[in-house]
Structures are given as structure tokens and as C-alpha cells.
Tab-separated table of C-alpha atoms in Angstrom:
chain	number	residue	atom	x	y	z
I	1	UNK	CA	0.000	0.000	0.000
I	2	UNK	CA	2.700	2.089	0.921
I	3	UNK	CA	1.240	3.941	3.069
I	4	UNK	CA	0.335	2.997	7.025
I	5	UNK	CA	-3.322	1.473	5.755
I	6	UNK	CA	-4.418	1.835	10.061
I	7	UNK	CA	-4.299	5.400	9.401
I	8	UNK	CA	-6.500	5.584	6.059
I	9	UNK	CA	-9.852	8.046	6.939
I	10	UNK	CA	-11.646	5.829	4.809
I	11	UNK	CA	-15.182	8.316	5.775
I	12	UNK	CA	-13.715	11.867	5.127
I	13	UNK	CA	-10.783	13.693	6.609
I	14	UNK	CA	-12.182	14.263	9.813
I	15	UNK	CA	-13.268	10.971	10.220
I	16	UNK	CA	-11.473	8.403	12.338
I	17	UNK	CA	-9.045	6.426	11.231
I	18	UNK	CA	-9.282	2.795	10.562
I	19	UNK	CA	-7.901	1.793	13.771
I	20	UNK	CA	-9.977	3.926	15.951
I	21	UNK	CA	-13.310	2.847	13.878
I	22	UNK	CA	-12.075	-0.541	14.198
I	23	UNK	CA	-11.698	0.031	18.298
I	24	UNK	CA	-15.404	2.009	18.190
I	25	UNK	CA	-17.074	-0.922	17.091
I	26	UNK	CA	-15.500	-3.499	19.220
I	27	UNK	CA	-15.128	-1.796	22.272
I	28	UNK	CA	-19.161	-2.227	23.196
I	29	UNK	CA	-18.871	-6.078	22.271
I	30	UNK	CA	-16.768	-6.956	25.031
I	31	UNK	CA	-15.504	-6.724	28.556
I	32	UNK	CA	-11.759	-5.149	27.270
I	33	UNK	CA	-10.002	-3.945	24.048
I	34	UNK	CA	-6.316	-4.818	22.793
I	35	UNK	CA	-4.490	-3.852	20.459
I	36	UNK	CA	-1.621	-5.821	19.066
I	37	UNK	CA	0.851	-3.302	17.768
I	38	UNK	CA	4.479	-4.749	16.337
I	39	UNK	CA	6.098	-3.009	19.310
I	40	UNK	CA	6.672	-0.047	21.947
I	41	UNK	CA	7.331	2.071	19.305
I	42	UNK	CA	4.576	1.472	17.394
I	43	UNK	CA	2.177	1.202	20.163
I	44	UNK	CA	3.763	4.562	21.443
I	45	UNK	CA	2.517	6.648	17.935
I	46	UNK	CA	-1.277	6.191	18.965
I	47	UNK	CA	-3.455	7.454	21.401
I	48	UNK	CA	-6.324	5.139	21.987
I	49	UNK	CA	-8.281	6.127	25.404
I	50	UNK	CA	-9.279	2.718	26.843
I	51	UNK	CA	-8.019	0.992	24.835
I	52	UNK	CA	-4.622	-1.780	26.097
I	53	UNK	CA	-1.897	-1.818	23.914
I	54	UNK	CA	0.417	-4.469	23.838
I	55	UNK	CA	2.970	-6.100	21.003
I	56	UNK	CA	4.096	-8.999	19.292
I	57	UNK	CA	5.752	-11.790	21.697
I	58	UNK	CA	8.684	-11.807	18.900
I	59	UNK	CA	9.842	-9.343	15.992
I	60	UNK	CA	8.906	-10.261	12.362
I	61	UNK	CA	7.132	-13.803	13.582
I	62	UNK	CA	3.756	-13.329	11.801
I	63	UNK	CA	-0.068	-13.658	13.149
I	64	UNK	CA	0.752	-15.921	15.612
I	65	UNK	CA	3.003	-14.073	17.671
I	66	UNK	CA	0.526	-10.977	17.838
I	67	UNK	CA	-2.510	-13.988	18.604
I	68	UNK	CA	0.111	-15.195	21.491
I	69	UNK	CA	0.637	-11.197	22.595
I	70	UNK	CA	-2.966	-10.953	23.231
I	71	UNK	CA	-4.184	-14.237	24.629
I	72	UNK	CA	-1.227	-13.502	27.105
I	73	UNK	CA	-2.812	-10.959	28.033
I	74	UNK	CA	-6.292	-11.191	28.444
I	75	UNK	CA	-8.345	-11.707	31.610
I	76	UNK	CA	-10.972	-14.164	29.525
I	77	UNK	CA	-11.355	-17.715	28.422
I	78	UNK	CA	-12.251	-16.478	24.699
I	79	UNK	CA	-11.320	-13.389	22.270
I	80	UNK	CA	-12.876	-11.672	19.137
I	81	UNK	CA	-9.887	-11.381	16.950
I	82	UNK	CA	-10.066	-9.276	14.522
I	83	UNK	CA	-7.513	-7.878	11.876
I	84	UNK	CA	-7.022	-3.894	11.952
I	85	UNK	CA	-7.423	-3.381	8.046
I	86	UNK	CA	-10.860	-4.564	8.005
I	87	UNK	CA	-13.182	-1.413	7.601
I	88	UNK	CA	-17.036	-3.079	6.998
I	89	UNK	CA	-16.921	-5.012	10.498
I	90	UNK	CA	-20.498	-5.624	11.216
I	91	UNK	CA	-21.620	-6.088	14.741
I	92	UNK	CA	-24.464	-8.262	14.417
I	93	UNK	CA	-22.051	-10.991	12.778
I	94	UNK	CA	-19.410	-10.311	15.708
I	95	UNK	CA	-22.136	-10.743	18.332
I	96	UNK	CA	-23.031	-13.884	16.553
I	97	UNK	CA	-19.598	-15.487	17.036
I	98	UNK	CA	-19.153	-13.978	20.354
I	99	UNK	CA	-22.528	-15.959	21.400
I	100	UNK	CA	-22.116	-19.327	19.363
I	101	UNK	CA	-22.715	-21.719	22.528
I	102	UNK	CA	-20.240	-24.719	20.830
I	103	UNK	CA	-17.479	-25.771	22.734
I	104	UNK	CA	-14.095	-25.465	20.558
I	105	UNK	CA	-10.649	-24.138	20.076
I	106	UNK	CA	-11.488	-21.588	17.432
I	107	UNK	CA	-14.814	-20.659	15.803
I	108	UNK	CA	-14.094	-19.476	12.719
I	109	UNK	CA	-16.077	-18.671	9.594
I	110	UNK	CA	-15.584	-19.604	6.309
I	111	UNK	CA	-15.736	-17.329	3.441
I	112	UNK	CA	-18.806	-16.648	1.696
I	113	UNK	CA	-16.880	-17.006	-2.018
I	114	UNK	CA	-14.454	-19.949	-2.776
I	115	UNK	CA	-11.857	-17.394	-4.166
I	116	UNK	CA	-9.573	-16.858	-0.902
I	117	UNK	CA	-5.918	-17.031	0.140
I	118	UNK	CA	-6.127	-20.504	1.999
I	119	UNK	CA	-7.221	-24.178	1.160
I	120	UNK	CA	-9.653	-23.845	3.979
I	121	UNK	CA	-11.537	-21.040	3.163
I	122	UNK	CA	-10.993	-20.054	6.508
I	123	UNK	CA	-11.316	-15.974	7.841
I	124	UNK	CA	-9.002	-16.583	10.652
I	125	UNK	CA	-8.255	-13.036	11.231
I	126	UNK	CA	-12.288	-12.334	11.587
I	127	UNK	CA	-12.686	-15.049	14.579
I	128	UNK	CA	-13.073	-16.348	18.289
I	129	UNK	CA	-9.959	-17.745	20.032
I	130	UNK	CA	-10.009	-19.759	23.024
I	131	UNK	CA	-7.226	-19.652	25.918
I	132	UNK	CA	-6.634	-23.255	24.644
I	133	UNK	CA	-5.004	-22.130	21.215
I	134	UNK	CA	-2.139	-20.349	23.241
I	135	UNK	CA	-0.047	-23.463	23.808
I	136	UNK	CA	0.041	-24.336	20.195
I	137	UNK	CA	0.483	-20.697	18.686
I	138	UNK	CA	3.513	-20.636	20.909
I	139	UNK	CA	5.103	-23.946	19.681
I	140	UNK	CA	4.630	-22.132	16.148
I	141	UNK	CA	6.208	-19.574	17.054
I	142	UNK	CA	8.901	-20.771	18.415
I	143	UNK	CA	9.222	-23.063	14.945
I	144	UNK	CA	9.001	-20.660	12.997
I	145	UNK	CA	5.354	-20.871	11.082
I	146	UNK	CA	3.687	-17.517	10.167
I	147	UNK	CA	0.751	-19.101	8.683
I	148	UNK	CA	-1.901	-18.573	10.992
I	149	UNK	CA	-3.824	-21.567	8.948
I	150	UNK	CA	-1.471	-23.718	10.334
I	151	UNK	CA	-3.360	-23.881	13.735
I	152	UNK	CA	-6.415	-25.325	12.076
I	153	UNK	CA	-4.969	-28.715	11.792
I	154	UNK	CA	-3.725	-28.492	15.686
I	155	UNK	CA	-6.870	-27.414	17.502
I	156	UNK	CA	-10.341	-28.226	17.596
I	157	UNK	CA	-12.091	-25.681	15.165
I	158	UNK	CA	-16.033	-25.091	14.766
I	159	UNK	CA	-16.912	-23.578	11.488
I	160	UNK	CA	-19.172	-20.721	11.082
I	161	UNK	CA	-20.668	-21.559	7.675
I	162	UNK	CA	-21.674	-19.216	4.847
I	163	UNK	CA	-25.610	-19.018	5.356
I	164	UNK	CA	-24.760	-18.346	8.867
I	165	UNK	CA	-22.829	-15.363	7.865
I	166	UNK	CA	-25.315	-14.391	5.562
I	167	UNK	CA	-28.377	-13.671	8.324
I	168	UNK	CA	-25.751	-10.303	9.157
I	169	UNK	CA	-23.677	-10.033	6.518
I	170	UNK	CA	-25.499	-10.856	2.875
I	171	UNK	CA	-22.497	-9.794	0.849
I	172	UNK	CA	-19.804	-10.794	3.440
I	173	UNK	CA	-18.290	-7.181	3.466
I	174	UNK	CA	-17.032	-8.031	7.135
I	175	UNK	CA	-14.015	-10.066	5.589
I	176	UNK	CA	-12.757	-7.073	3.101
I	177	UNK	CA	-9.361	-5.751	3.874
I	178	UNK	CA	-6.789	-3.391	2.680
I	179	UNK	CA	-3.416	-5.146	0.950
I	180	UNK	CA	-3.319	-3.607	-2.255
I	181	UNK	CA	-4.587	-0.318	-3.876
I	182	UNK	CA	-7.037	-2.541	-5.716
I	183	UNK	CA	-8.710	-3.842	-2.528
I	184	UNK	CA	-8.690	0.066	-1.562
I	185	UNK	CA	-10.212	0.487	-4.955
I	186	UNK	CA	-13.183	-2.325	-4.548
I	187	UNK	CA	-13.533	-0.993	-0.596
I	188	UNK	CA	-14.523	2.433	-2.259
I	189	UNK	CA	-16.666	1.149	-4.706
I	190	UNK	CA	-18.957	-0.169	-1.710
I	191	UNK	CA	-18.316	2.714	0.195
I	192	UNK	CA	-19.928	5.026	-2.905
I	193	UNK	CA	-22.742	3.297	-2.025
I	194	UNK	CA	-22.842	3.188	1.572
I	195	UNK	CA	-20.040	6.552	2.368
I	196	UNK	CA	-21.409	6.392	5.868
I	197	UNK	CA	-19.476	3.642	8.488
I	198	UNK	CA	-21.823	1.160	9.373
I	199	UNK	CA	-24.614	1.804	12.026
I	200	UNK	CA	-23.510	-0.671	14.310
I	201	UNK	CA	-25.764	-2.169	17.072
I	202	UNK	CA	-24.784	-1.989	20.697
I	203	UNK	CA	-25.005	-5.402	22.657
I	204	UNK	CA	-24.410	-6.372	26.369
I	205	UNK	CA	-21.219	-6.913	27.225
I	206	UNK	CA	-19.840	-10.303	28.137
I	207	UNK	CA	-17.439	-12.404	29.315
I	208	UNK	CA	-15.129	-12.107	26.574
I	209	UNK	CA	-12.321	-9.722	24.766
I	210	UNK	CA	-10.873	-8.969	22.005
I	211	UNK	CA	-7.595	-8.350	20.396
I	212	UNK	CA	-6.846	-6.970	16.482
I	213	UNK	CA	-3.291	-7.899	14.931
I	214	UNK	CA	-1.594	-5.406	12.817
């Protein structure tokens, strides 16, 4: 992208940025907010009231040292994990995930179109991690494997399927993000139809938080 895509004002120039309309709608889903930021540094450039900021367990080791950064430290059995270039996050859909009542590792949904980046289909950066995952995210780590779709085979994964998606999300919007400067292109094609940032619906909070990687 070359630019710092967490600091795009995707809604106008007074608008918040990505990461702070990423921490807005998150922040009334759950008991505490983290941030996963690559490190002090980083984590030192923003200023996001309430919100904990903490960094990747080791430099230039992928998804699952941020994932093992913020299961560290959160107070809950479960998180809402979230990636930070994600701008059409829809509540509804993260309540839905935050409330599924089956026991398992990670609850994850698949994508609503076959064309993705893995073999799984899998949105694992748009998904609930249990305390449980920490143990093998670590061993990763500490191997060397920055595929976060590399856990699926190691833990016990419930899928969130398509038509489940679909009773919040129709088009699956939640799962666009922000790699290239044609992603930034489709984003703003939706957003010429929708330039406002989704009304979001407040739930009650539970026992549960939430962390976003980079």
C-alpha cells in the first residue's frame, strides 16, 4: 500500500481512522479492548483512550506471535480477533460469534466465495480464540510458522458456515481488507454506495475480549 493502511480516513478527513473505527465498534462487544501493535514504538505513535496496547511476543514472527501477545494478556477464556485493516466489520455478525454456545478451540467462519488465500476457506483473522489455542500458537512460534492456517490442523475448530454469515452479513463485506490499492479500490466502490461507516448495534457486554493484529 505504501502507506500505514491503520491510518487511512476511509469516511472523510475528519473521520477516524481505521484503527480507531475498528476500536469504536468493538469496544461495546466486550468486557476489554487490545491492540496488538508490532512493538513499543509502534504502540507509542497512537493514542487510543481505553483501549490496552500491547505487542508482538517476537519481531517479524507473523499472526501468531501478535494472537500469542494478546491471549497472554487477556483476563478471559475467549477473544474476538479481529484484523485492523478490516473497515465493513459488522456487529451483528461479531455478536453472533461472540454468542455461538459450541465448545471449541477456534470458531471461525468460512468465506462466503471460494476465491480466498487458503485451502480452507478459513477468515481466521475475523474469529473467536479460546485460551486453549495459546499453547500451540507458541510452539509455532517458536518453529518458525507464520501461517496462521497452520493452527487449524492443531486445535479443535467449529466452522461458522456461509448461510450463517449471511443472516448479518449478505455480501460478506465483514471479511474485506486493505493489501493492495485494488482492494482500496473495490472498498470504495462499496463505500460510494454506503459513504457512511456502518450503524452498528450496541449489545451487552460479556465475558469475553478482544484483540486486532496489525
Amino acid at each position: 500500500m505504501g502507506q500505514d493502511k491503520r491510518r487511512l480516513r476511509l469516511w472523510g478527513p475528519t473521520a477516524p481512522t481505521l484503527l480507531e473505527h475498528t476500536c469504536a465498534v468493538l469496544t461495546p462487544l466486550c468486557t476489554a479492548t487490545l491492540v496488538v501493535f508490532a512493538d513499543a514504538e509502534d504502540a507509542a505513535a497512537w493514542h487510543l483512550p481505553g483501549i490496552q496496547a500491547v505487542w508482538d511476543a517476537a519481531p517479524d514472527a507473523g499472526v501468531p506471535a501478535a494472537l500469542v501477545a494478546g491471549l497472554q494478556a487477556m483476563a478471559t477464556p475467549h477473544a474476538l480477533v479481529v484484523a485492523a485493516d478490516l473497515p465493513l466489520l459488522n456487529a451483528a455478525l461479531l455478536t453472533a460469534l461472540r454468542d455461538d454456545p459450541r465448545p471449541c478451540d477456534l470458531l471461525v467462519p468460512r468465506a462466503l466465495h471460494t476465491r480466498t488465500r487458503n485451502a480452507w476457506h478459513a477468515e481466521p483473522l475475523h474469529a473467536r480464540y479460546a485460551q486453549s489455542c495459546l499453547p500451540m500458537l507458541q510452539a509455532m512460534v517458536a518453529r518458525g510458522q507464520r501461517r496462521i492456517t497452520d493452527l487449524l490442523a492443531q486445535v479443535q475448530v467449529a466452522w461458522f458456515e456461509p448461510e450463517q454469515t449471511r443472516q448479518s452479513d449478505p455480501h460478506g463485506y465483514s471479511f474485506l481488507n486493505i493489501n493492495t490499492p485494488s482492494d482500496l479500490a473495490q472498498l470504495q466502490a462499496v463505500l460510494h454506495y454506503n459513504p457512511e461507516p456502518n450503524t452498528f448495534q450496541r449489545s451487552e457486554k460479556t465475558d469475553h475480549e478482544e484483540h486486532e493484529g496489525r
